[in-house]
Structure formats: C-alpha cells, structure tokens
mmCIF file of C-alpha atoms in Angstrom:
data_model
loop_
_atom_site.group_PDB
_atom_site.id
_atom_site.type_symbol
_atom_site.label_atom_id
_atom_site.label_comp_id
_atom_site.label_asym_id
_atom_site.label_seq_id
_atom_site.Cartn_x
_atom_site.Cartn_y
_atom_site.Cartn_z
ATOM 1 C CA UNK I 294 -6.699 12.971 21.378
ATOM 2 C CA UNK I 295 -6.583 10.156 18.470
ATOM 3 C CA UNK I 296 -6.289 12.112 15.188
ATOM 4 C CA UNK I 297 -7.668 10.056 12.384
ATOM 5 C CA UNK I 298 -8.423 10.832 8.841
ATOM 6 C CA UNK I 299 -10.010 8.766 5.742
ATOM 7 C CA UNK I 300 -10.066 9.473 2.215
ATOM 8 C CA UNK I 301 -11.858 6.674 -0.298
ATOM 9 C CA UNK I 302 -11.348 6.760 -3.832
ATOM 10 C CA UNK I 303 -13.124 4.515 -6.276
ATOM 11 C CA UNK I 304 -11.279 4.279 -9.674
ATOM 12 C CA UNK I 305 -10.901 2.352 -13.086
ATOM 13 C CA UNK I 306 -8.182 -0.424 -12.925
ATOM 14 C CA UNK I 307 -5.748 1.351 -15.018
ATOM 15 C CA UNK I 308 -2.140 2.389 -14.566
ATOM 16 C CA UNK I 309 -2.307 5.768 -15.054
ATOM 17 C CA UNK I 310 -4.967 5.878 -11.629
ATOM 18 C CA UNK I 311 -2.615 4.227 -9.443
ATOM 19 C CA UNK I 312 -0.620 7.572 -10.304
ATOM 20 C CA UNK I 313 -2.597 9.407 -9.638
ATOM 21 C CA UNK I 314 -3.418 7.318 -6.531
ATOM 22 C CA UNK I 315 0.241 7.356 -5.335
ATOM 23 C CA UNK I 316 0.458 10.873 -5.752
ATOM 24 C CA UNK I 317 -2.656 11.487 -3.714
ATOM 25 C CA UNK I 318 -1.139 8.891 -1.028
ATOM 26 C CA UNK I 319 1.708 10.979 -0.720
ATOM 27 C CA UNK I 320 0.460 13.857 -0.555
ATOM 28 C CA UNK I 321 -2.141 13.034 2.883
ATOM 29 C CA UNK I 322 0.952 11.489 4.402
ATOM 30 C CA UNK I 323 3.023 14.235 3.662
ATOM 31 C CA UNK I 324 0.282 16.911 5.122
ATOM 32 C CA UNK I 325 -0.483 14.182 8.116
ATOM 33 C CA UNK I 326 2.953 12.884 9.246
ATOM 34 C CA UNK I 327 4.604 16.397 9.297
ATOM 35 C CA UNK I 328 8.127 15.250 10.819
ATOM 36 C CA UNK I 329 11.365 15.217 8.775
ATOM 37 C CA UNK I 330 12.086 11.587 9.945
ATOM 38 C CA UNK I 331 8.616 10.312 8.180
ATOM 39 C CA UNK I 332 10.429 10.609 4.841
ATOM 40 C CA UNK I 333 11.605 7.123 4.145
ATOM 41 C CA UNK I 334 8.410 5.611 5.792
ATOM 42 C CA UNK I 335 6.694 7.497 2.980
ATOM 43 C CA UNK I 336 8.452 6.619 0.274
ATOM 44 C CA UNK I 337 7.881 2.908 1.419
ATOM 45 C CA UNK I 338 4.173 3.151 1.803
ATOM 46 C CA UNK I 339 4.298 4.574 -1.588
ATOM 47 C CA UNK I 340 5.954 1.607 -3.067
ATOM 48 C CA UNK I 341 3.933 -1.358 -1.685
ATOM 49 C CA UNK I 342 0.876 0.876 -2.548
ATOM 50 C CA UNK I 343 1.881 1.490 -5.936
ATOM 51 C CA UNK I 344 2.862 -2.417 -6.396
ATOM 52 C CA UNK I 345 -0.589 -3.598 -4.426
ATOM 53 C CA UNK I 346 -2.206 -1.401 -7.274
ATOM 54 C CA UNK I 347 -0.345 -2.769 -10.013
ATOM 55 C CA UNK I 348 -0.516 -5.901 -9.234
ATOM 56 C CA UNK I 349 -4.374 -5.630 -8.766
ATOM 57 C CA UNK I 350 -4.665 -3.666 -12.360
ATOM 58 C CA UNK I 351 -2.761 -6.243 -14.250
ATOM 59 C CA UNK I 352 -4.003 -9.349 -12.492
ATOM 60 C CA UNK I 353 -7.683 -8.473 -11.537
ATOM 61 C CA UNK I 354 -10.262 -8.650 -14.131
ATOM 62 C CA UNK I 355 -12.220 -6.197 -11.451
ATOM 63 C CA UNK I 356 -14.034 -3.467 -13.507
ATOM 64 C CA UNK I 357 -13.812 -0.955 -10.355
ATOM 65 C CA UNK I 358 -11.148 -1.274 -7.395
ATOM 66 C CA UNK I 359 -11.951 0.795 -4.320
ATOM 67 C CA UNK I 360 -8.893 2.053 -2.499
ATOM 68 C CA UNK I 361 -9.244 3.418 1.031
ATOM 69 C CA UNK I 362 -6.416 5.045 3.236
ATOM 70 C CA UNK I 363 -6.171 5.438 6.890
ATOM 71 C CA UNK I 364 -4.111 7.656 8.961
ATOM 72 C CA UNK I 365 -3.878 7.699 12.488
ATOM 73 C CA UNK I 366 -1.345 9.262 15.179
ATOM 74 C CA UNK I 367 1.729 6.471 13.998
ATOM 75 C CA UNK I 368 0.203 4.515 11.374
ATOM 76 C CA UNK I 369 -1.087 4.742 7.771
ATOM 77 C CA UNK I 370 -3.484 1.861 6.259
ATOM 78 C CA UNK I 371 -4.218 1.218 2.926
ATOM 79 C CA UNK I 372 -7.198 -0.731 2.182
ATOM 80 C CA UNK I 373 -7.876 -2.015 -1.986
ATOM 81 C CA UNK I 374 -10.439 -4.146 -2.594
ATOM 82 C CA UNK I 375 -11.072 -5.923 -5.933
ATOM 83 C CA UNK I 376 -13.361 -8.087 -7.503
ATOM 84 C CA UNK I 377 -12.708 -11.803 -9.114
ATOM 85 C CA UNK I 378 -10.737 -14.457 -8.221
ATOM 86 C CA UNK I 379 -8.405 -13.766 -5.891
ATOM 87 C CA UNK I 380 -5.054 -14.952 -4.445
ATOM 88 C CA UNK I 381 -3.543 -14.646 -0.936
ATOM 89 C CA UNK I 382 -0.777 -11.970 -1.204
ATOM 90 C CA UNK I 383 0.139 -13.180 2.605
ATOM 91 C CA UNK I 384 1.982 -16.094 1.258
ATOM 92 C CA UNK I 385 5.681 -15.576 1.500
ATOM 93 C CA UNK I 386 7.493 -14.485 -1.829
ATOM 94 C CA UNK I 387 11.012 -14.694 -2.518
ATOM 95 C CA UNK I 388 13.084 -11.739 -3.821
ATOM 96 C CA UNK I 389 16.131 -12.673 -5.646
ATOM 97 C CA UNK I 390 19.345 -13.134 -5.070
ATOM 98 C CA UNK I 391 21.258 -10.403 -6.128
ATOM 99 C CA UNK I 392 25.146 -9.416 -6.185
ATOM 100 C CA UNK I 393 25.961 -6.087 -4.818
ATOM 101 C CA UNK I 394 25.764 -3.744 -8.323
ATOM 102 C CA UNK I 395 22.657 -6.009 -9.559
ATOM 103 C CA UNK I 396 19.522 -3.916 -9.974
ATOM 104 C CA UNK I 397 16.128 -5.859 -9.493
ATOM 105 C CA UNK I 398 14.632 -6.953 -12.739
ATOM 106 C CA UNK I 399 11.516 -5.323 -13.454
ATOM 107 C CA UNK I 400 8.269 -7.370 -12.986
ATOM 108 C CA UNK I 401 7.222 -10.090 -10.681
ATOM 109 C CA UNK I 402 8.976 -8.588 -6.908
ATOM 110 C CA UNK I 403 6.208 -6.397 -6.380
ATOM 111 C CA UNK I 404 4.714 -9.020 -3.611
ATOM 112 C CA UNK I 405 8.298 -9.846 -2.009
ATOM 113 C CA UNK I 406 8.441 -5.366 -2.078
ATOM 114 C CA UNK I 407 5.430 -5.443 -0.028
ATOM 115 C CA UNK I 408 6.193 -8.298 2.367
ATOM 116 C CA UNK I 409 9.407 -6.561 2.980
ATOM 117 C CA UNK I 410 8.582 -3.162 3.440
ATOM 118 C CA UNK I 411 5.136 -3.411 4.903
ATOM 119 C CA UNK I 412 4.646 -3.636 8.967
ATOM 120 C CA UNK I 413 1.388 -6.104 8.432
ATOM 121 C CA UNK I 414 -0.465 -7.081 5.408
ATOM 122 C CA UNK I 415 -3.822 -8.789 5.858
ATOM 123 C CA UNK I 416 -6.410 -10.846 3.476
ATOM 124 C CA UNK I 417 -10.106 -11.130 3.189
ATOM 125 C CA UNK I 418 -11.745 -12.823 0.651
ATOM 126 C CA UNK I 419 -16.227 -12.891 0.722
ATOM 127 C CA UNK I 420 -18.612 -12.774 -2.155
ATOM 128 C CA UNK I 421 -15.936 -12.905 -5.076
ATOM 129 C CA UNK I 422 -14.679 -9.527 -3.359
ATOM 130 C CA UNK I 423 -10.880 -9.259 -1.878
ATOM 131 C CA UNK I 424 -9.798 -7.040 0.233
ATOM 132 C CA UNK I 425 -6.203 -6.055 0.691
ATOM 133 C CA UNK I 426 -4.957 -4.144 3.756
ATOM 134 C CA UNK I 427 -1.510 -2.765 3.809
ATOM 135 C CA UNK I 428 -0.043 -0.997 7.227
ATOM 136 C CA UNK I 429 2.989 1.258 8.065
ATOM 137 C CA UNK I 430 3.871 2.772 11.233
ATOM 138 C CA UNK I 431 5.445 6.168 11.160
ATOM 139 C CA UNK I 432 7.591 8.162 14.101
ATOM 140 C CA UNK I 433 5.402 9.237 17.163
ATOM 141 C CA UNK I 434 4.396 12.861 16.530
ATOM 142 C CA UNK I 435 6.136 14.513 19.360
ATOM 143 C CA UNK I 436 3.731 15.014 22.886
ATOM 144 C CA UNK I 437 1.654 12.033 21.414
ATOM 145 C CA UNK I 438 2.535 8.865 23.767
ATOM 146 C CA UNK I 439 2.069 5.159 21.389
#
C-alpha cells in the first residue's frame, strides 16, 4: 500500500514564515520517514527548502506564496509557487571554489545548494504564476519494495 500525505500552507513572504515553514517540514518528515538513516536526507530537504523560500521572499514581489509538501513511501516533494516575474532556477549555478578551511560566504549559493543537494528540481511558469518543485528520495521503509 502507497502511503501518501499532503500538507498546504499559504503564507506571507517573510523570513520569519519560512521558519516556521522549515520547522513544520521537519517535523512531517521526521513523523513520516521514521528510520535513523533518514537523518541527513532531512537535514538536506530542509536546506534547499529553506533557500527555495528565501530566495522566493527576497526576490519575489509575490504578496502570498503557497508552499505544498508531499510525502510518499521514499520521496518528499516540495512544491512553492509565487507570483511575478519569474526566473528558471533549473539553470546550472556555480558554487565557489573553496580551499579546504574556507566557509561559504553567505548570500547568493542558495541555487547551487539546491542543485546540489536536490534529486530533481522542476519549473513551471503560466499566468505570471511559478511554480517550483523540489524532490528528495529517502531510504526504503523496510517491507516496502521501490
């Protein structure tokens, strides 16, 4: 049987909501993906959500973003949809080149975060509406086949 679960949230483009977002992110993934080896996968999916949302708060002039999330047997999706002008997040971005004990500057890596960490990202763009979706596949719950 294919457990699946939604939650949609519709929120003011501020910072302090993509908190609150992450937190709620985590916390369904956490309750859904109950393995200790789903961890890491987490905390990923938690970054390129938090940087989608960023990026969309600081960058949008959308007066509402809807955010949806997904989570099925091995995978979590994370849908944010804007509206204004848009830009194709698909495009490759560059992270910089750092020496071993560099730390990454803060501001502007958020795309290159995503594109590294996410397992698919895909684009829409219809009726000065975008629409973001963000995947990660987690460990196969045990007695679940892929």
């Amino acid at each position: 049987m294919n457990d699946t679960r939604r939650l949609r949230i519709s929120l003011e483009p501020t910072f302090g909501n993509v908190d609150m977002v992450r937190a709620a992110v985590r916390g369904v993934c956490t309750d859904f993906f109950q393995l200790a080896d789903s961890a890491e996968s987490i905390m990923d999916f938690c970054l390129i959500v938090t940087e989608l949302m960023n990026n969309a708060v600081e960058h949008s002039a959308s007066a509402v973003l809807d955010a949806e999330i997904l989570l099925s047997d091995n995978e979590a999706v994370f849908r944010l949809i804007s509206e204004g002008t848009g830009f194709d997040p698909t495009l490759t971005a560059m992270m910089p080149g750092l020496a071993e004990d560099e730390e990454l500057p803060e501001g502007g890596y958020g795309l290159a975060l995503i594109q590294a960490l996410a397992d698919g990202m895909e684009y829409e763009c219809w009726e000065n509406r975008n629409m973001v979706t963000l995947r990660k596949r987690f460990p196969v719950k045990p007695g679940k086949e892929q």
